[in-house]
Short mmCIF file of C-alpha atoms in Angstrom, two decimals:
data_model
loop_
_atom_site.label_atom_id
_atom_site.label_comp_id
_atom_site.label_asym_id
_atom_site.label_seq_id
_atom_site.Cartn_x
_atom_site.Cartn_y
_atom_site.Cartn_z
CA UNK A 1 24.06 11.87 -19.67
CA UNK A 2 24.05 15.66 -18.41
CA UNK A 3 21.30 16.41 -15.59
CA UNK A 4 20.43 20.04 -14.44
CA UNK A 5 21.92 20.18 -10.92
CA UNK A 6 19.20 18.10 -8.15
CA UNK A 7 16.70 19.98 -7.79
CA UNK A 8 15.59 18.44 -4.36
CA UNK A 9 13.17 21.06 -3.22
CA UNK A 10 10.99 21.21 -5.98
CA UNK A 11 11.14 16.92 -6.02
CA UNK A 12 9.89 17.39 -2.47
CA UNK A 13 6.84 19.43 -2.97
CA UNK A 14 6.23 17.31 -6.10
CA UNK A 15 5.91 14.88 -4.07
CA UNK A 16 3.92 16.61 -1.29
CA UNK A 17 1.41 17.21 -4.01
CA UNK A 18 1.30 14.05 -5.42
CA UNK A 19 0.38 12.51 -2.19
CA UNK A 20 -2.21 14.95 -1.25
CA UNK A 21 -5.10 13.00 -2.92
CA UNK A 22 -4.40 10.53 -0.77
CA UNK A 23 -5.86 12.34 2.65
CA UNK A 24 -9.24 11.35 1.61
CA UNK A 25 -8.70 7.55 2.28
CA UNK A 26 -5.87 7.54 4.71
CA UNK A 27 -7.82 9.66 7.46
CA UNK A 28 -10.59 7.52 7.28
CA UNK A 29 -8.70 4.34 6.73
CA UNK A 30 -6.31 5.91 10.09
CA UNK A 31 -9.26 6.72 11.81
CA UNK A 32 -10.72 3.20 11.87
CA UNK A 33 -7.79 1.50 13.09
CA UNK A 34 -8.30 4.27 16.19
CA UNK A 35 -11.78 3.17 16.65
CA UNK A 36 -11.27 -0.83 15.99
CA UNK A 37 -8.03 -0.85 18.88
CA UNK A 38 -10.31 1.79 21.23
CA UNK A 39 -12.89 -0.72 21.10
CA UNK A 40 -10.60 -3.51 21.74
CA UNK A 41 -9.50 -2.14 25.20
CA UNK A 42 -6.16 -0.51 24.28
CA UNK A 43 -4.86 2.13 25.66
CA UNK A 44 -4.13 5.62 23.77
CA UNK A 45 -0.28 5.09 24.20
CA UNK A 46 -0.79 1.11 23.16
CA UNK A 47 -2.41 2.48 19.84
CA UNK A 48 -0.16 5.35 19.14
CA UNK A 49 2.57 3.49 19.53
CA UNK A 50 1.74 0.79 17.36
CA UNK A 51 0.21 3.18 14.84
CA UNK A 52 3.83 5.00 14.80
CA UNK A 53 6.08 2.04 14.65
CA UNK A 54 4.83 -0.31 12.47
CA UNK A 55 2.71 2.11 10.18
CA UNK A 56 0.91 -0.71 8.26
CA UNK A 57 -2.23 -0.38 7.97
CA UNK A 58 -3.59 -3.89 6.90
CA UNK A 59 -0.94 -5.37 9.13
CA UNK A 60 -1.86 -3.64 12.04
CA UNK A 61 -6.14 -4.71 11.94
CA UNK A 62 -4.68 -8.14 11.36
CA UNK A 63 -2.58 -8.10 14.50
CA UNK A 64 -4.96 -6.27 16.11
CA UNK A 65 -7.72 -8.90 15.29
CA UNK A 66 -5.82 -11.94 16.02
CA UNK A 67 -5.02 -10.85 19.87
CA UNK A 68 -8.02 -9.38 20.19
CA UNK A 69 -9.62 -13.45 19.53
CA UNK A 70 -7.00 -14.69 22.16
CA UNK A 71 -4.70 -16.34 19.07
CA UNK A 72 -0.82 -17.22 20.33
CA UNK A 73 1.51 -14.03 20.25
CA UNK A 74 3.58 -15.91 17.99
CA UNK A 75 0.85 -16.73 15.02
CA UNK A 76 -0.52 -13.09 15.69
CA UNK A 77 3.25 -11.50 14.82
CA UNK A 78 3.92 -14.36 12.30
CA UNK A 79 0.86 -13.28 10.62
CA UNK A 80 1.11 -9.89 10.75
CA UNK A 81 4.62 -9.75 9.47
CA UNK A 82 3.75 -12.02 6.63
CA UNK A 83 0.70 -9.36 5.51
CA UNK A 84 4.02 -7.30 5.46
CA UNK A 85 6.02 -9.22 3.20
CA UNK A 86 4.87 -7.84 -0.19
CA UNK A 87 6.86 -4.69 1.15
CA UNK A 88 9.73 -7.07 0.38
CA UNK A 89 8.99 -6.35 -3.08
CA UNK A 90 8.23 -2.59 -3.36
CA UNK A 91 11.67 -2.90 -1.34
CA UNK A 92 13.24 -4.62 -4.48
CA UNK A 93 11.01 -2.29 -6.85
CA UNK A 94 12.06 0.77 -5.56
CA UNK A 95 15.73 0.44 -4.74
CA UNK A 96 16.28 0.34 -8.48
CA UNK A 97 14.81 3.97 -8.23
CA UNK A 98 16.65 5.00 -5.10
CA UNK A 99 19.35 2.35 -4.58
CA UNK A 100 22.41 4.75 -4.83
CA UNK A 101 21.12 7.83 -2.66
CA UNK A 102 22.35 8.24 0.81
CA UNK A 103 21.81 5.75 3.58
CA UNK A 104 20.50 8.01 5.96
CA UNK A 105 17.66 9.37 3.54
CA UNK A 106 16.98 5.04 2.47
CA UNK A 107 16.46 4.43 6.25
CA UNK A 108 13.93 6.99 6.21
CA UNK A 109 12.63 6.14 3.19
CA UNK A 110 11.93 2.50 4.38
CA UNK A 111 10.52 3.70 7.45
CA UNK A 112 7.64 5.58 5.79
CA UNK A 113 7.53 2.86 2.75
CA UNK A 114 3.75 1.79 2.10
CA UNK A 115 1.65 0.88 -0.27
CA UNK A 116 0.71 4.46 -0.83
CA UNK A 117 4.16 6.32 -0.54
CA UNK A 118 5.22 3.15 -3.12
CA UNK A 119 2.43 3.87 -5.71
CA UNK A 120 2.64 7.78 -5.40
CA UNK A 121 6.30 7.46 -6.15
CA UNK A 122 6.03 4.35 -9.14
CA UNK A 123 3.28 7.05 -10.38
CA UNK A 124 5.02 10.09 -10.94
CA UNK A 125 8.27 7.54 -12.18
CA UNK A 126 6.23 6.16 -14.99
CA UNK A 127 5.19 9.74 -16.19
CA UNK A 128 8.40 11.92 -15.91
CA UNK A 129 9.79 14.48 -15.74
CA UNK A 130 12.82 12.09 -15.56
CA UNK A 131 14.35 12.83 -11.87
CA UNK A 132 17.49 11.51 -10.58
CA UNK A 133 18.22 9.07 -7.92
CA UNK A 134 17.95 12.09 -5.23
CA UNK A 135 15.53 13.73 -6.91
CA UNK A 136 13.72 10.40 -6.78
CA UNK A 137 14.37 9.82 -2.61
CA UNK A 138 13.05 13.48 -2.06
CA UNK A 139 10.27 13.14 -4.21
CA UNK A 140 9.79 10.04 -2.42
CA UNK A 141 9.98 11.41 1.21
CA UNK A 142 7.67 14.20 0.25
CA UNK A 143 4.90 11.71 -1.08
CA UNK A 144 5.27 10.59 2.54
CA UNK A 145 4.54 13.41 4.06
CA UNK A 146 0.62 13.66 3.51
CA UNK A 147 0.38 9.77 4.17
CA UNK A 148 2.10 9.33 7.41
CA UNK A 149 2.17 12.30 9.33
CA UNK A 150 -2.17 12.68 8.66
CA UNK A 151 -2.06 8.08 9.64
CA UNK A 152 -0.95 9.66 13.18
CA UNK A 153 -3.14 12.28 13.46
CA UNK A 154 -6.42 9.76 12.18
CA UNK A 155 -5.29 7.03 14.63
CA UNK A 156 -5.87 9.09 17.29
CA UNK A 157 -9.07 11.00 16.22
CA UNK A 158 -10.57 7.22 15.61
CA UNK A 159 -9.66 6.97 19.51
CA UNK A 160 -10.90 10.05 20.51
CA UNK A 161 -14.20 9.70 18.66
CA UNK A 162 -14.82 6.24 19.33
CA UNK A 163 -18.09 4.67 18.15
CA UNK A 164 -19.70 7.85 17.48
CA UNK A 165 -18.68 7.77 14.22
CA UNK A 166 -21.89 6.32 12.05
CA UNK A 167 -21.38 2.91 10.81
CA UNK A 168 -22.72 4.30 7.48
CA UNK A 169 -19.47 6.13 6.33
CA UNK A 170 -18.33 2.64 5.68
CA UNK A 171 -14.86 3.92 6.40
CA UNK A 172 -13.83 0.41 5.83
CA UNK A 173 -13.85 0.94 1.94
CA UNK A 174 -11.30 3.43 2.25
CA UNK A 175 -8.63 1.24 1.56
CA UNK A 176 -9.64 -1.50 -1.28
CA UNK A 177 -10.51 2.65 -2.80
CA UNK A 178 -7.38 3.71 -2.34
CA UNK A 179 -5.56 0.76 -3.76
CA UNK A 180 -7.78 1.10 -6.87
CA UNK A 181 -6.50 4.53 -7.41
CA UNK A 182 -3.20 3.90 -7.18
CA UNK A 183 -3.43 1.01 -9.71
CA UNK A 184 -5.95 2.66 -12.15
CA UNK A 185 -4.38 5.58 -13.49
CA UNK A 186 -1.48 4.02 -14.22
CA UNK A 187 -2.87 0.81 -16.07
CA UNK A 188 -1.32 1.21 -19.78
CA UNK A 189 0.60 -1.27 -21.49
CA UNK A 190 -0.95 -4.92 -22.48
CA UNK A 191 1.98 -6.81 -19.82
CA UNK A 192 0.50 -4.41 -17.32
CA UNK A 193 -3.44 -5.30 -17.78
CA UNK A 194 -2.16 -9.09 -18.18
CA UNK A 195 -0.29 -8.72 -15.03
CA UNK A 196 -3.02 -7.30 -13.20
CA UNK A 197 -6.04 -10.13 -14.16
CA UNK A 198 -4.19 -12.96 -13.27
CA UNK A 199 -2.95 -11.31 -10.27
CA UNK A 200 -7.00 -10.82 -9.15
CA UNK A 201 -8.60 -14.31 -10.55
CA UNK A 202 -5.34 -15.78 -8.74
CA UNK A 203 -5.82 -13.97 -5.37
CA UNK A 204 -9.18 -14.57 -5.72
CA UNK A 205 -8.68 -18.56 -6.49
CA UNK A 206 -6.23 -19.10 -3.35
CA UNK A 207 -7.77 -16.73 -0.84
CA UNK A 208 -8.35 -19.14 1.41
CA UNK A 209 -4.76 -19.91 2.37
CA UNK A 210 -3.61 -18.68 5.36
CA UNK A 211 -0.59 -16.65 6.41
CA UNK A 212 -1.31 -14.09 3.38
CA UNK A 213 -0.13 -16.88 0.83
CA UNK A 214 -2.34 -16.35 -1.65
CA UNK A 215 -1.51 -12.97 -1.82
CA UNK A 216 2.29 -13.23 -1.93
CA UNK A 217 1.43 -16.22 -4.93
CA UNK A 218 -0.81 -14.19 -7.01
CA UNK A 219 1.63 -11.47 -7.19
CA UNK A 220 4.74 -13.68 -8.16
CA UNK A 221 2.03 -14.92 -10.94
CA UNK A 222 1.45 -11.25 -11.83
CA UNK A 223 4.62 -10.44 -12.29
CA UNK A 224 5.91 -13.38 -14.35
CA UNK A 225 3.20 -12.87 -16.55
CA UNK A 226 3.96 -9.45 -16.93
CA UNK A 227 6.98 -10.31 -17.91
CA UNK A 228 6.55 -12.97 -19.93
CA UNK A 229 4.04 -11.02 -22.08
CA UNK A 230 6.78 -8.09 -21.99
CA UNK A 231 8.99 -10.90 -23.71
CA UNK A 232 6.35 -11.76 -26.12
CA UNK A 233 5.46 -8.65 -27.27
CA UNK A 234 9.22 -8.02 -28.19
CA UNK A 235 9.57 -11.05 -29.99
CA UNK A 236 6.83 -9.86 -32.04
CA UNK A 237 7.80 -6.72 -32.90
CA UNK B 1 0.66 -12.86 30.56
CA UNK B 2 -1.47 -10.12 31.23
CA UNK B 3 -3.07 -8.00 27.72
CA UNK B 4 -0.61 -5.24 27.78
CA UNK B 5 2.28 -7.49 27.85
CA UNK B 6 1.01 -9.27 24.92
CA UNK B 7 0.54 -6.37 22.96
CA UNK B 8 3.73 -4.38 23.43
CA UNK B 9 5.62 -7.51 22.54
CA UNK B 10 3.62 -7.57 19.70
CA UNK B 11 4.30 -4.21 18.77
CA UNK B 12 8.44 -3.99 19.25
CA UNK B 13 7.99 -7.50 17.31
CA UNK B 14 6.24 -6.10 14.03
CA UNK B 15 7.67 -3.05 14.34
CA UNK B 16 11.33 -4.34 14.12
CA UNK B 17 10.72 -7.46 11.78
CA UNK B 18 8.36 -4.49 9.48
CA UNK B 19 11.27 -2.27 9.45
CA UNK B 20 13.86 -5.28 8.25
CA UNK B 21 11.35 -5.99 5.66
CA UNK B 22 11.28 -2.68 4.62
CA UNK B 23 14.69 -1.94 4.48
CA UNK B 24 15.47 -4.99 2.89
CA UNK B 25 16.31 -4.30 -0.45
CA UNK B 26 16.37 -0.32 -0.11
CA UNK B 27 19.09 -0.65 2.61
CA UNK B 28 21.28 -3.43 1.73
CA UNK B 29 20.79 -4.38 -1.66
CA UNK B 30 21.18 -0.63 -2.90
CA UNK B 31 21.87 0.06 -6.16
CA UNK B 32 24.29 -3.15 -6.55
CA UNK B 33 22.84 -4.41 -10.19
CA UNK B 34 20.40 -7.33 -10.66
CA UNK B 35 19.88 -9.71 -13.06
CA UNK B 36 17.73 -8.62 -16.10
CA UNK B 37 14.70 -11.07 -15.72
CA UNK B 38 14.39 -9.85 -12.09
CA UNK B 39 14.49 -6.30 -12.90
CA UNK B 40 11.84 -7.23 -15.62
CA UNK B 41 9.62 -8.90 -12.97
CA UNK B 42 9.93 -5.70 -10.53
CA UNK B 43 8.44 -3.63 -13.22
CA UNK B 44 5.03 -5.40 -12.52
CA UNK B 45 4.81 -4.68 -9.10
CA UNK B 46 2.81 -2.55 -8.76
CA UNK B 47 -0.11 -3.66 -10.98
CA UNK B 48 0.80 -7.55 -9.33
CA UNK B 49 0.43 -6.31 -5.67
CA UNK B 50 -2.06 -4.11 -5.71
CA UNK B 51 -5.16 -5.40 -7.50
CA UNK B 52 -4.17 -8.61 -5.65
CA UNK B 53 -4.62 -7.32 -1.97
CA UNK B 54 -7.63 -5.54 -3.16
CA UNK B 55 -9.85 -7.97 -4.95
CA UNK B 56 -10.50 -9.70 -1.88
CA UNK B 57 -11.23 -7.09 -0.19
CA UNK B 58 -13.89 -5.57 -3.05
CA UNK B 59 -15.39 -9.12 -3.37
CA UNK B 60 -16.10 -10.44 0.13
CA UNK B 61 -16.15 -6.97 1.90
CA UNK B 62 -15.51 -7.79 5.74
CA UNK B 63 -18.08 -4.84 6.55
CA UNK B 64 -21.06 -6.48 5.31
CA UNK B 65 -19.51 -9.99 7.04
CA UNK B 66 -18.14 -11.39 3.76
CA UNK B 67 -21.30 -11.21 1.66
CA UNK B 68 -20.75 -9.73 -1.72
CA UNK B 69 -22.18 -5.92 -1.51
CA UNK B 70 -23.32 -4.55 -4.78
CA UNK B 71 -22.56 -0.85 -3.64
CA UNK B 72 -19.30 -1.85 -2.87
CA UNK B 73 -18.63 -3.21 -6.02
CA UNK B 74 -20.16 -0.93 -8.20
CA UNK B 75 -17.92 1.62 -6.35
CA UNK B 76 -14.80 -0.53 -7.33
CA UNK B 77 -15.65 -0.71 -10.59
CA UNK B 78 -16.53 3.16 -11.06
CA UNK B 79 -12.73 3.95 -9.34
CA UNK B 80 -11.47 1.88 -11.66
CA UNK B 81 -13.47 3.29 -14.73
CA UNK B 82 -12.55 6.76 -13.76
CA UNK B 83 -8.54 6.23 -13.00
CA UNK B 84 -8.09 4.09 -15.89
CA UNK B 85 -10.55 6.92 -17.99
CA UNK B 86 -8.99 10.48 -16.34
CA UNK B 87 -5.43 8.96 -15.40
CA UNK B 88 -6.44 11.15 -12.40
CA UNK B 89 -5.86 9.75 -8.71
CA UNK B 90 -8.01 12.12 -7.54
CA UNK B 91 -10.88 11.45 -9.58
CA UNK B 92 -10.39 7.66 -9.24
CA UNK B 93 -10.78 8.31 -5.43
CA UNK B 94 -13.86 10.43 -5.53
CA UNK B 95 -15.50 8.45 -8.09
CA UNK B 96 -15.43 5.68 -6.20
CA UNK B 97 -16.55 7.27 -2.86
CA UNK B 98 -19.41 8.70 -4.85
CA UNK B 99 -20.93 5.89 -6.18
CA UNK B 100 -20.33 3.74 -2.49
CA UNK B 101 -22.46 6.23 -0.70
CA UNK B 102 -25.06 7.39 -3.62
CA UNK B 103 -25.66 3.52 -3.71
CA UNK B 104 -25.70 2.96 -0.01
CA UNK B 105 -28.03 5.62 0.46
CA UNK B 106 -30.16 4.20 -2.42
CA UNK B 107 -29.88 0.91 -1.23
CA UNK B 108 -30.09 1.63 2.71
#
């Protein structure tokens, strides 16, 4: 197969663009976290860092949450880390995307990889133009740009602001928004709609296991059946 | 140990076991091929994951202390109507945030 030369630029700002949506829910979603930690009695440079390094959102209020109701160190990382494990599987998703591009620009990429800068990128994959695998990492890294760099930026307004900000933005809505819009658009194919209802009713069933099991289970049973109905459907035809 | 000792440990911790996580597959997997029923699974990842974390969230909303909230659920639903509808992220987003605070402000 012939490709133009990479065009990495224009992948970039493809992916700069593609990501811009996402502002609207990641400042307010940033900006919580800010307020939640400020309230908690931690310190700017405590919250920045945090906000910097592990640049998880839903990981983050758990961990946050956990110390702030005295629970061991250990359950509040062990917990926090397993909220993190479905990254594990945008990991596996995406490195048949990206797998043979530089290591260098795949360090980066799993530094800034989220459930955001993972749907922007699965987004523009599933409607072309058809980019190659550098193509794909830059389009990838430039998705990241309006999602990480503005997560910084919120944390630390949600500080500075404190709770002046009116409970009646409901800025906690934000996210379950945002994860809706990445999911939404994209919803086509019958294994896709089948993959996503049993994922719900099954997170919905388990929810009350701990350590984020119920989410790691519903997804394994979203995917088979994805899969499985992929399978079908061939058979069919 | 005092609060900020807790919390930094906590945060080189997560930090480092988020990265590893991250960099899992990405970093040391690479492009090294897969079997075919696993590569069909990791097609569905993104519709498994996603409305998974969320439905939780839109059904027992922590804001309102776990009690279902019919403006947040209306505004799930009207995201949802509008992505799936438009195929438009954008729309999905502000469709959603529309409804939450028209019904809010209704409701409230």
């Amino acid at each position: 197969m012939d490709h133009d030369p990479p065009d990495l630029t224009r992948a970039f700002r493809l992916g700069i663009r593609d990501g811009l949506p996402f502002l609207i829910v990641i400042v307010p979603f940033g900006m919580l976290f800010g307020v939640l930690a400020g309230e908690a009695g931690w310190s700017l440079t405590e919250i920045m860092a945090m906000t910097i390094l592990v640049i998880a959102g839903a990981s983050q209020f758990t961990a946050l949450q956990l110390l702030s109701e005295h629970a061991p160190l250990l359950i509040a990382i062990v917990t926090a880390l397993a909220v993190n494990l479905r990254l594990a599987m945008y990991s596996a998703s995406l490195a048949q995307y990206i797998g043979a591009t530089p290591p260098l620009g795949r360090v980066l990429a799993a530094y800034c990889l989220t459930d955001q800068t993972y749907g922007i990128s699965m987004t523009r994959l599933a409607r072309g133009p058809e980019l190659t695998p550098r193509e794909r990492l830059a389009h990838f890294l430039g998705g990241a740009v309006p999602v990480c760099i503005p997560w910084y930026f919120a944390t630390w307004l949600g500080t500075a602001l404190g709770s002046a900000i009116p409970p009646a933005l409901a800025l906690d809505f934000a996210a379950p928004i945002t994860f809706i819009a990445l999911v939404g658009p994209g919803l086509r194919t019958l294994p896709q709609i089948a993959a996503a209802l049993v994922s719900v009713v099954v997170a919905l069933a388990l929810a009350a296991l701990p350590y984020n099991l119920w989410l790691l289970i519903a997804a394994l049973a979203g995917m088979t059946t994805g899969a499985l109905t992929e399978i079908w459907l061939e058979r069919r035809a | 140990m005092s609060d900020s000792a807790r919390i930094w440990i906590l945060i080189a911790a997560v930090s480092v076991g988020t990265f590893l996580i991250r960099y899992s597959f990405i970093g040391l997997v690479g492009d090294r091929a897969i079997p075919r029923w696993a590569a069909r699974m990791l097609r569905y990842v993104p519709v498994a994951v996603m409305p998974a974390l969320v439905a939780p969230l839109i059904a027992w909303p922590q804001a309102t202390g776990g009690e279902t909230d019919p403006a947040r659920l209306l505004a799930a639903l009207a995201a949802l109507g509008v992505g799936i509808a438009t195929r438009n992220v954008l729309a999905s987003i502000f469709g959603g945030m529309a409804v939450l605070y028209l019904t809010l402000w209704l409701v409230g």
